[in-house]
Amino acid sequence: MPSLRERIRGCWPGEIHWDCPLVRYSTLRVGGSADALIEPAGREELAGLVRRLSENLIPWLVIGRGSNILASDRGVAGVVIVLGRRFSALDWAGTAEAPGCLVEAGCSLPRLLAWCAGHGISGLEFLAGIPGTVGGAIMMNAGAFGGEISQVLRLAELLDGAGRIEARRLSAEDFCYRGWREPHHKVVVAGLFAGRAGEPQEIVRRCQDYVRQRRAKQPRAVASAGSFFRNPPGEAAGRLIEQTGLKGLTVGGAQVSPAHANFLVNRGQATAYDFWRLMRLVQSRVEDRFGVRLEPEVRFVGRWDELEISR
Ligand SMILES: Cc1cc2nc3c(=O)[nH]c(=O)nc-3n(C[C@H](O)[C@H](O)[C@H](O)COP(=O)(O)OP(=O)(O)OC[C@H]3O[C@@H](n4cnc5c(N)ncnc54)[C@H](O)[C@@H]3O)c2cc1C
């Protein structure tokens, strides 16, 4: 019986990072190791890899910038596929009056915005300051300042486990708050965004303005995943946490940010388990005080017990 390594090697002839620590691939800077980590370049490589892994029943997981994940201290079984710089082609799409762009999933949002500004495409500025990739932002229906990615996304190219890529037309109804209704285990390969014609300088100015507003209220120079909890309907999770007096609450190396109560930050030496314990403490104190159960916005990845997540 071939070992897991031999089976993974049989699926991918290129570079493989074995026992790869996920700390570097998560903005929370926690997590154990992935059995293997692979960074494909281009659709054919990705589709072939996913098809072979699926055929061989090897678990796999796609991430982008890792800015919305909490990776278990016990690591991730199988292969973590990272879509990043090597998977980030950008192309003009649309007309002069209705400009848009077709972007591969690994393109970072800052790069997408810079490209749009350079090409006079306005409408995506609300994404300024979100550190994720296009694929992660589509999966999470990322948003800020009243905008959501579903409002500007027209079409997504999706890959299934059999290695087939399909282009899917999308509308706002396909999405929900910080997520979308797409069935399980599809990979976002690319997105087609529609904007409107704008002045490059004006677009840059709006992006800078949004980033300034973030700096004024969010913690700086500290590891986080942005907002840790989803906002309950009609309410801000940060307000409930703050009103419960939890700013500064610390478990191990994880802390409720004194600057913004919905940011759980890594003070340097946190483990994923510290974040989990802090999350549970915040949930129970807020529930005791307000009767509202806060649910995490961050995605738990890797070897978490079901019980740990849902208890
Ligand atoms: C400082 C800071 C500020 C933030 N501010 C905001 C904000 O204002 N608004 C907001 O919405 N979010 C915010 N975030 C959270 C995060 O940046 C977004 O959710 C972002 O869109 C996630 O992108 P990512 O590439 O990092 O995804 P990852 O964290 O890598 O992945 C997130 C989820 O998507 C899946 N995934 C990733 N790529 C793909 C793909 N190509 N195909 C299929 N599944 C995929 C992963 O498996 C995982 O389940 C913030 C985070 C930080 C650190």
Tab-separated table of C-alpha atoms and ligand atoms in Angstrom:
chain	number	residue	atom	x	y	z
A	1	MET	CA	0.000	0.000	0.000
A	2	PRO	CA	1.637	3.319	-1.045
A	3	SER	CA	2.069	5.951	1.685
A	4	LEU	CA	0.078	9.207	1.639
A	5	ARG	CA	3.197	10.997	0.402
A	6	GLU	CA	3.603	8.585	-2.469
A	7	ARG	CA	-0.050	8.975	-3.404
A	8	ILE	CA	0.177	12.769	-3.327
A	9	ARG	CA	3.398	12.683	-5.336
A	10	GLY	CA	1.580	10.551	-7.902
A	11	CYS	CA	-0.942	13.384	-8.347
A	12	TRP	CA	1.508	16.226	-8.804
A	13	PRO	CA	4.891	16.230	-10.494
A	14	GLY	CA	5.815	19.779	-9.416
A	15	GLU	CA	6.979	21.370	-6.171
A	16	ILE	CA	5.343	20.119	-2.972
A	17	HIS	CA	5.861	21.662	0.462
A	18	TRP	CA	5.694	18.661	2.796
A	19	ASP	CA	4.514	19.119	6.400
A	20	CYS	CA	4.072	22.777	5.642
A	21	PRO	CA	3.390	25.059	8.659
A	22	LEU	CA	0.229	27.045	7.996
A	23	VAL	CA	1.284	29.942	10.226
A	24	ARG	CA	2.706	31.657	7.143
A	25	TYR	CA	-0.506	31.088	5.200
A	26	SER	CA	-2.922	32.523	7.749
A	27	THR	CA	-3.192	36.160	8.762
A	28	LEU	CA	-4.045	35.015	12.321
A	29	ARG	CA	-0.578	33.425	12.324
A	30	VAL	CA	-1.667	30.188	13.957
A	31	GLY	CA	-2.159	26.603	12.864
A	32	GLY	CA	-0.279	23.333	12.576
A	33	SER	CA	1.032	21.847	9.350
A	34	ALA	CA	-0.624	20.677	6.181
A	35	ASP	CA	0.511	17.207	5.098
A	36	ALA	CA	1.309	18.873	1.787
A	37	LEU	CA	0.908	22.323	0.282
A	38	ILE	CA	0.859	23.012	-3.452
A	39	GLU	CA	0.638	26.293	-5.382
A	40	PRO	CA	-0.578	25.611	-8.929
A	41	ALA	CA	-0.191	28.121	-11.744
A	42	GLY	CA	-3.028	28.309	-14.241
A	43	ARG	CA	-6.304	26.497	-14.749
A	44	GLU	CA	-4.990	23.352	-16.385
A	45	GLU	CA	-2.592	22.648	-13.546
A	46	LEU	CA	-5.288	23.294	-10.955
A	47	ALA	CA	-7.959	21.222	-12.712
A	48	GLY	CA	-5.582	18.267	-13.192
A	49	LEU	CA	-4.465	18.396	-9.574
A	50	VAL	CA	-7.991	18.531	-8.149
A	51	ARG	CA	-9.179	15.730	-10.421
A	52	ARG	CA	-6.307	13.423	-9.481
A	53	LEU	CA	-6.592	14.140	-5.760
A	54	SER	CA	-10.327	13.473	-5.858
A	55	GLU	CA	-9.895	10.258	-7.836
A	56	ASN	CA	-7.366	9.064	-5.258
A	57	LEU	CA	-9.623	10.051	-2.344
A	58	ILE	CA	-6.969	12.392	-0.959
A	59	PRO	CA	-8.564	15.250	1.000
A	60	TRP	CA	-7.872	18.723	-0.355
A	61	LEU	CA	-8.745	22.272	0.566
A	62	VAL	CA	-8.290	25.511	-1.366
A	63	ILE	CA	-7.283	28.725	0.353
A	64	GLY	CA	-6.257	32.147	-0.862
A	65	ARG	CA	-4.579	34.663	1.424
A	66	GLY	CA	-5.777	32.869	4.562
A	67	SER	CA	-7.273	36.086	5.930
A	68	ASN	CA	-10.512	34.458	7.056
A	69	ILE	CA	-9.448	31.044	8.351
A	70	LEU	CA	-8.645	29.559	11.742
A	71	ALA	CA	-6.393	26.578	11.024
A	72	SER	CA	-6.275	23.887	13.713
A	73	ASP	CA	-3.106	23.438	15.780
A	74	ARG	CA	-3.305	19.805	14.673
A	75	GLY	CA	-2.930	20.876	11.068
A	76	VAL	CA	-4.792	19.948	7.912
A	77	ALA	CA	-5.053	16.432	6.507
A	78	GLY	CA	-4.152	15.971	2.861
A	79	VAL	CA	-3.309	18.783	0.472
A	80	VAL	CA	-3.788	22.505	0.962
A	81	ILE	CA	-3.951	24.161	-2.451
A	82	VAL	CA	-2.985	27.822	-2.339
A	83	LEU	CA	-4.205	30.106	-5.109
A	84	GLY	CA	-1.997	33.167	-5.046
A	85	ARG	CA	0.286	35.229	-7.223
A	86	ARG	CA	0.855	32.383	-9.684
A	87	PHE	CA	-2.880	32.275	-10.327
A	88	SER	CA	-3.742	35.915	-10.744
A	89	ALA	CA	-4.122	36.929	-14.400
A	90	LEU	CA	-6.267	40.006	-15.092
A	91	ASP	CA	-7.999	40.822	-18.364
A	92	TRP	CA	-10.123	43.663	-19.588
A	93	ALA	CA	-13.759	42.720	-20.305
A	94	GLY	CA	-16.714	44.845	-21.337
A	95	THR	CA	-17.037	48.110	-23.238
A	96	ALA	CA	-15.817	51.673	-22.715
A	97	GLU	CA	-19.217	52.625	-21.241
A	98	ALA	CA	-19.613	49.445	-19.162
A	99	PRO	CA	-16.087	48.333	-18.354
A	100	GLY	CA	-15.242	45.211	-16.401
A	101	CYS	CA	-12.516	42.669	-15.817
A	102	LEU	CA	-12.001	38.928	-15.748
A	103	VAL	CA	-9.742	38.028	-12.824
A	104	GLU	CA	-8.224	34.744	-11.687
A	105	ALA	CA	-9.015	33.637	-8.143
A	106	GLY	CA	-5.533	34.110	-6.688
A	107	CYS	CA	-5.348	37.813	-7.539
A	108	SER	CA	-5.219	39.879	-4.353
A	109	LEU	CA	-7.939	42.471	-3.845
A	110	PRO	CA	-5.354	45.293	-3.506
A	111	ARG	CA	-3.875	44.299	-6.885
A	112	LEU	CA	-7.334	44.086	-8.462
A	113	LEU	CA	-8.173	47.565	-7.189
A	114	ALA	CA	-4.884	49.035	-8.421
A	115	TRP	CA	-5.504	47.467	-11.835
A	116	CYS	CA	-9.075	48.776	-11.960
A	117	ALA	CA	-7.898	52.270	-11.033
A	118	GLY	CA	-5.260	52.150	-13.761
A	119	HIS	CA	-7.902	51.109	-16.295
A	120	GLY	CA	-10.554	53.589	-15.173
A	121	ILE	CA	-12.923	50.934	-13.768
A	122	SER	CA	-14.920	52.224	-10.836
A	123	GLY	CA	-17.366	50.429	-8.516
A	124	LEU	CA	-15.127	48.059	-6.549
A	125	GLU	CA	-13.552	50.651	-4.248
A	126	PHE	CA	-15.502	49.422	-1.193
A	127	LEU	CA	-13.124	46.422	-1.168
A	128	ALA	CA	-10.138	48.661	-0.365
A	129	GLY	CA	-8.281	47.451	2.719
A	130	ILE	CA	-9.597	43.854	2.627
A	131	PRO	CA	-6.471	41.705	2.361
A	132	GLY	CA	-7.958	38.580	0.685
A	133	THR	CA	-7.884	37.133	-2.806
A	134	VAL	CA	-10.657	37.271	-5.392
A	135	GLY	CA	-11.518	33.582	-4.805
A	136	GLY	CA	-11.724	33.993	-1.026
A	137	ALA	CA	-13.714	37.196	-1.394
A	138	ILE	CA	-16.246	35.484	-3.677
A	139	MET	CA	-16.583	32.497	-1.316
A	140	MET	CA	-17.096	34.843	1.624
A	141	ASN	CA	-19.175	37.426	-0.257
A	142	ALA	CA	-16.741	39.942	1.218
A	143	GLY	CA	-18.039	43.419	1.792
A	144	ALA	CA	-17.634	46.712	3.564
A	145	PHE	CA	-19.063	50.239	3.604
A	146	GLY	CA	-22.430	49.036	2.329
A	147	GLY	CA	-21.018	47.131	-0.659
A	148	GLU	CA	-20.710	43.379	-1.212
A	149	ILE	CA	-18.810	41.502	-3.860
A	150	SER	CA	-22.062	39.907	-5.071
A	151	GLN	CA	-23.181	43.350	-6.278
A	152	VAL	CA	-20.333	43.636	-8.790
A	153	LEU	CA	-19.754	39.984	-9.695
A	154	ARG	CA	-21.485	38.899	-12.900
A	155	LEU	CA	-20.038	35.462	-13.495
A	156	ALA	CA	-17.785	32.966	-11.737
A	157	GLU	CA	-15.810	30.131	-13.232
A	158	LEU	CA	-16.165	27.110	-10.957
A	159	LEU	CA	-14.170	23.895	-10.853
A	160	ASP	CA	-15.613	20.638	-9.540
A	161	GLY	CA	-13.835	17.578	-8.162
A	162	ALA	CA	-13.905	15.895	-11.570
A	163	GLY	CA	-11.743	18.702	-12.966
A	164	ARG	CA	-14.555	20.326	-14.994
A	165	ILE	CA	-14.728	24.112	-15.205
A	166	GLU	CA	-18.103	25.731	-15.713
A	167	ALA	CA	-18.939	29.430	-16.098
A	168	ARG	CA	-21.898	30.356	-13.908
A	169	ARG	CA	-23.897	33.590	-14.291
A	170	LEU	CA	-24.621	35.007	-10.867
A	171	SER	CA	-26.822	37.568	-9.229
A	172	ALA	CA	-27.156	38.901	-5.698
A	173	GLU	CA	-29.729	36.150	-4.937
A	174	ASP	CA	-27.001	33.504	-5.218
A	175	PHE	CA	-25.320	34.980	-2.155
A	176	CYS	CA	-26.077	35.528	1.492
A	177	TYR	CA	-24.412	37.578	4.197
A	178	ARG	CA	-20.696	36.627	4.134
A	179	GLY	CA	-21.259	33.547	2.053
A	180	TRP	CA	-23.017	32.105	-0.948
A	181	ARG	CA	-25.433	29.334	-1.558
A	182	GLU	CA	-23.209	27.315	-3.860
A	183	PRO	CA	-23.104	23.608	-3.010
A	184	HIS	CA	-20.111	22.221	-1.231
A	185	HIS	CA	-16.596	21.721	-2.564
A	186	LYS	CA	-16.329	23.830	-5.680
A	187	VAL	CA	-13.264	25.897	-6.437
A	188	VAL	CA	-13.608	29.457	-7.664
A	189	VAL	CA	-11.247	29.740	-10.610
A	190	ALA	CA	-12.058	33.260	-11.781
A	191	GLY	CA	-14.606	36.051	-11.507
A	192	LEU	CA	-16.000	38.515	-14.028
A	193	PHE	CA	-16.667	41.912	-12.462
A	194	ALA	CA	-18.722	44.721	-13.907
A	195	GLY	CA	-17.899	48.317	-13.084
A	196	ARG	CA	-18.509	51.732	-14.557
A	197	ALA	CA	-16.198	54.201	-16.218
A	198	GLY	CA	-14.352	56.415	-13.740
A	199	GLU	CA	-11.420	58.792	-13.423
A	200	PRO	CA	-8.306	56.902	-12.200
A	201	GLN	CA	-7.386	59.636	-9.704
A	202	GLU	CA	-10.895	59.709	-8.314
A	203	ILE	CA	-10.894	55.901	-7.888
A	204	VAL	CA	-7.554	55.991	-6.056
A	205	ARG	CA	-8.809	58.805	-3.836
A	206	ARG	CA	-11.911	56.825	-2.856
A	207	CYS	CA	-9.830	53.717	-2.082
A	208	GLN	CA	-7.478	55.782	0.090
A	209	ASP	CA	-10.417	57.286	1.887
A	210	TYR	CA	-11.826	53.835	2.744
A	211	VAL	CA	-8.409	52.663	3.958
A	212	ARG	CA	-8.135	55.783	6.146
A	213	GLN	CA	-11.517	55.053	7.681
A	214	ARG	CA	-10.418	51.498	8.466
A	215	ARG	CA	-7.183	52.671	10.064
A	216	ALA	CA	-9.124	54.977	12.338
A	217	LYS	CA	-11.153	52.148	13.892
A	218	GLN	CA	-9.303	48.866	13.377
A	219	PRO	CA	-6.222	47.539	15.202
A	220	ARG	CA	-2.988	48.012	13.326
A	221	ALA	CA	0.229	45.982	13.035
A	222	VAL	CA	-1.271	42.972	14.779
A	223	ALA	CA	-2.321	39.595	13.371
A	224	SER	CA	-6.079	39.133	12.908
A	225	ALA	CA	-8.698	37.788	10.529
A	226	GLY	CA	-10.682	41.014	10.469
A	227	SER	CA	-14.097	40.675	12.071
A	228	PHE	CA	-14.156	37.357	13.890
A	229	PHE	CA	-17.938	37.093	14.366
A	230	ARG	CA	-20.779	37.624	11.924
A	231	ASN	CA	-23.041	40.532	12.718
A	232	PRO	CA	-26.410	39.264	14.016
A	233	PRO	CA	-29.412	40.642	12.079
A	234	GLY	CA	-29.754	44.380	12.712
A	235	GLU	CA	-26.893	44.414	15.212
A	236	ALA	CA	-23.095	44.826	15.256
A	237	ALA	CA	-21.215	41.964	16.928
A	238	GLY	CA	-18.508	44.438	17.997
A	239	ARG	CA	-21.031	46.596	19.854
A	240	LEU	CA	-22.411	43.600	21.794
A	241	ILE	CA	-18.904	42.458	22.753
A	242	GLU	CA	-17.872	45.948	23.790
A	243	GLN	CA	-21.066	46.494	25.834
A	244	THR	CA	-20.352	43.224	27.620
A	245	GLY	CA	-17.053	44.759	28.736
A	246	LEU	CA	-14.859	42.266	26.911
A	247	LYS	CA	-12.377	44.566	25.159
A	248	GLY	CA	-8.890	43.452	26.167
A	249	LEU	CA	-10.073	40.003	27.372
A	250	THR	CA	-7.133	37.621	26.863
A	251	VAL	CA	-6.778	33.839	26.662
A	252	GLY	CA	-3.190	32.701	26.219
A	253	GLY	CA	-1.885	34.770	23.309
A	254	ALA	CA	-5.319	35.625	21.870
A	255	GLN	CA	-7.063	38.843	22.798
A	256	VAL	CA	-10.250	40.798	22.105
A	257	SER	CA	-8.678	43.845	20.519
A	258	PRO	CA	-8.860	46.944	22.723
A	259	ALA	CA	-9.244	48.937	19.478
A	260	HIS	CA	-12.170	47.022	17.928
A	261	ALA	CA	-14.135	44.444	19.915
A	262	ASN	CA	-14.960	42.225	16.921
A	263	PHE	CA	-11.270	41.750	16.100
A	264	LEU	CA	-9.658	38.842	17.953
A	265	VAL	CA	-5.926	39.402	17.640
A	266	ASN	CA	-2.759	37.385	18.099
A	267	ARG	CA	-0.489	39.034	20.626
A	268	GLY	CA	2.437	37.047	19.294
A	269	GLN	CA	2.374	33.525	20.693
A	270	ALA	CA	-1.277	32.524	20.331
A	271	THR	CA	-2.354	29.033	19.348
A	272	ALA	CA	-5.488	28.205	17.412
A	273	TYR	CA	-6.805	26.654	20.615
A	274	ASP	CA	-6.335	30.017	22.406
A	275	PHE	CA	-8.578	31.593	19.751
A	276	TRP	CA	-11.113	28.822	20.146
A	277	ARG	CA	-11.248	29.263	23.938
A	278	LEU	CA	-11.490	33.036	23.606
A	279	MET	CA	-14.264	32.650	21.042
A	280	ARG	CA	-16.232	30.399	23.412
A	281	LEU	CA	-15.785	32.815	26.296
A	282	VAL	CA	-16.994	35.761	24.216
A	283	GLN	CA	-19.960	33.746	22.933
A	284	SER	CA	-21.110	32.671	26.395
A	285	ARG	CA	-20.667	36.112	28.023
A	286	VAL	CA	-22.517	37.899	25.197
A	287	GLU	CA	-25.269	35.277	25.256
A	288	ASP	CA	-25.650	35.643	29.045
A	289	ARG	CA	-25.922	39.411	28.731
A	290	PHE	CA	-27.965	39.866	25.542
A	291	GLY	CA	-29.421	36.432	24.763
A	292	VAL	CA	-27.734	36.596	21.349
A	293	ARG	CA	-25.554	33.772	20.085
A	294	LEU	CA	-22.618	35.130	18.062
A	295	GLU	CA	-21.481	32.890	15.212
A	296	PRO	CA	-17.950	32.976	13.843
A	297	GLU	CA	-17.367	34.520	10.432
A	298	VAL	CA	-13.902	32.924	10.206
A	299	ARG	CA	-13.820	29.442	8.699
A	300	PHE	CA	-12.427	26.629	10.814
A	301	VAL	CA	-10.105	24.512	8.696
A	302	GLY	CA	-8.210	21.328	9.485
A	303	ARG	CA	-8.387	18.805	12.292
A	304	TRP	CA	-10.983	20.358	14.590
A	305	ASP	CA	-13.384	18.047	16.355
A	306	GLU	CA	-16.955	18.744	15.317
A	307	LEU	CA	-17.707	19.094	19.005
A	308	GLU	CA	-15.095	21.784	19.483
A	309	ILE	CA	-16.669	23.920	16.783
A	310	SER	CA	-20.317	23.494	17.643
A	311	ARG	CA	-20.288	23.172	21.413
B	1	LIG	C1	-7.358	43.217	8.578
B	1	LIG	C2	-8.513	42.477	7.934
B	1	LIG	C3	-9.638	43.189	7.531
B	1	LIG	C4	-10.716	42.521	6.940
B	1	LIG	N1	-11.800	43.244	6.552
B	1	LIG	C5	-12.838	42.613	5.957
B	1	LIG	C6	-13.987	43.350	5.518
B	1	LIG	O1	-14.066	44.551	5.660
B	1	LIG	N2	-14.994	42.666	4.921
B	1	LIG	C7	-14.940	41.302	4.724
B	1	LIG	O2	-15.877	40.734	4.154
B	1	LIG	N3	-13.861	40.578	5.125
B	1	LIG	C8	-12.823	41.204	5.730
B	1	LIG	N4	-11.731	40.469	6.141
B	1	LIG	C9	-11.763	38.991	6.010
B	1	LIG	C10	-11.120	38.449	4.730
B	1	LIG	O3	-10.089	39.292	4.283
B	1	LIG	C11	-12.134	38.241	3.604
B	1	LIG	O4	-13.133	37.310	3.982
B	1	LIG	C12	-11.445	37.739	2.343
B	1	LIG	O5	-12.324	37.857	1.268
B	1	LIG	C13	-10.957	36.290	2.430
B	1	LIG	O6	-10.140	36.027	1.306
B	1	LIG	P1	-8.928	34.990	1.410
B	1	LIG	O7	-8.310	34.852	0.080
B	1	LIG	O8	-8.006	35.408	2.508
B	1	LIG	O9	-9.708	33.683	1.813
B	1	LIG	P2	-9.179	32.509	2.774
B	1	LIG	O10	-9.131	33.014	4.175
B	1	LIG	O11	-7.953	31.911	2.214
B	1	LIG	O12	-10.388	31.474	2.651
B	1	LIG	C14	-11.653	31.780	3.179
B	1	LIG	C15	-12.629	30.653	2.800
B	1	LIG	O13	-12.796	30.614	1.385
B	1	LIG	C16	-12.328	29.379	0.845
B	1	LIG	N5	-11.631	29.706	-0.406
B	1	LIG	C17	-10.620	30.574	-0.582
B	1	LIG	N6	-10.300	30.674	-1.890
B	1	LIG	C18	-11.132	29.830	-2.555
B	1	LIG	C19	-11.317	29.480	-3.927
B	1	LIG	N7	-10.576	30.017	-4.911
B	1	LIG	N8	-12.278	28.575	-4.232
B	1	LIG	C20	-13.039	28.001	-3.266
B	1	LIG	N9	-12.916	28.303	-1.944
B	1	LIG	C21	-11.978	29.207	-1.602
B	1	LIG	C22	-11.425	28.763	1.905
B	1	LIG	O14	-11.416	27.346	1.837
B	1	LIG	C23	-12.092	29.268	3.184
B	1	LIG	O15	-13.214	28.469	3.510
B	1	LIG	C24	-10.656	41.122	6.750
B	1	LIG	C25	-9.509	40.407	7.153
B	1	LIG	C26	-8.448	41.083	7.737
B	1	LIG	C27	-7.221	40.306	8.155
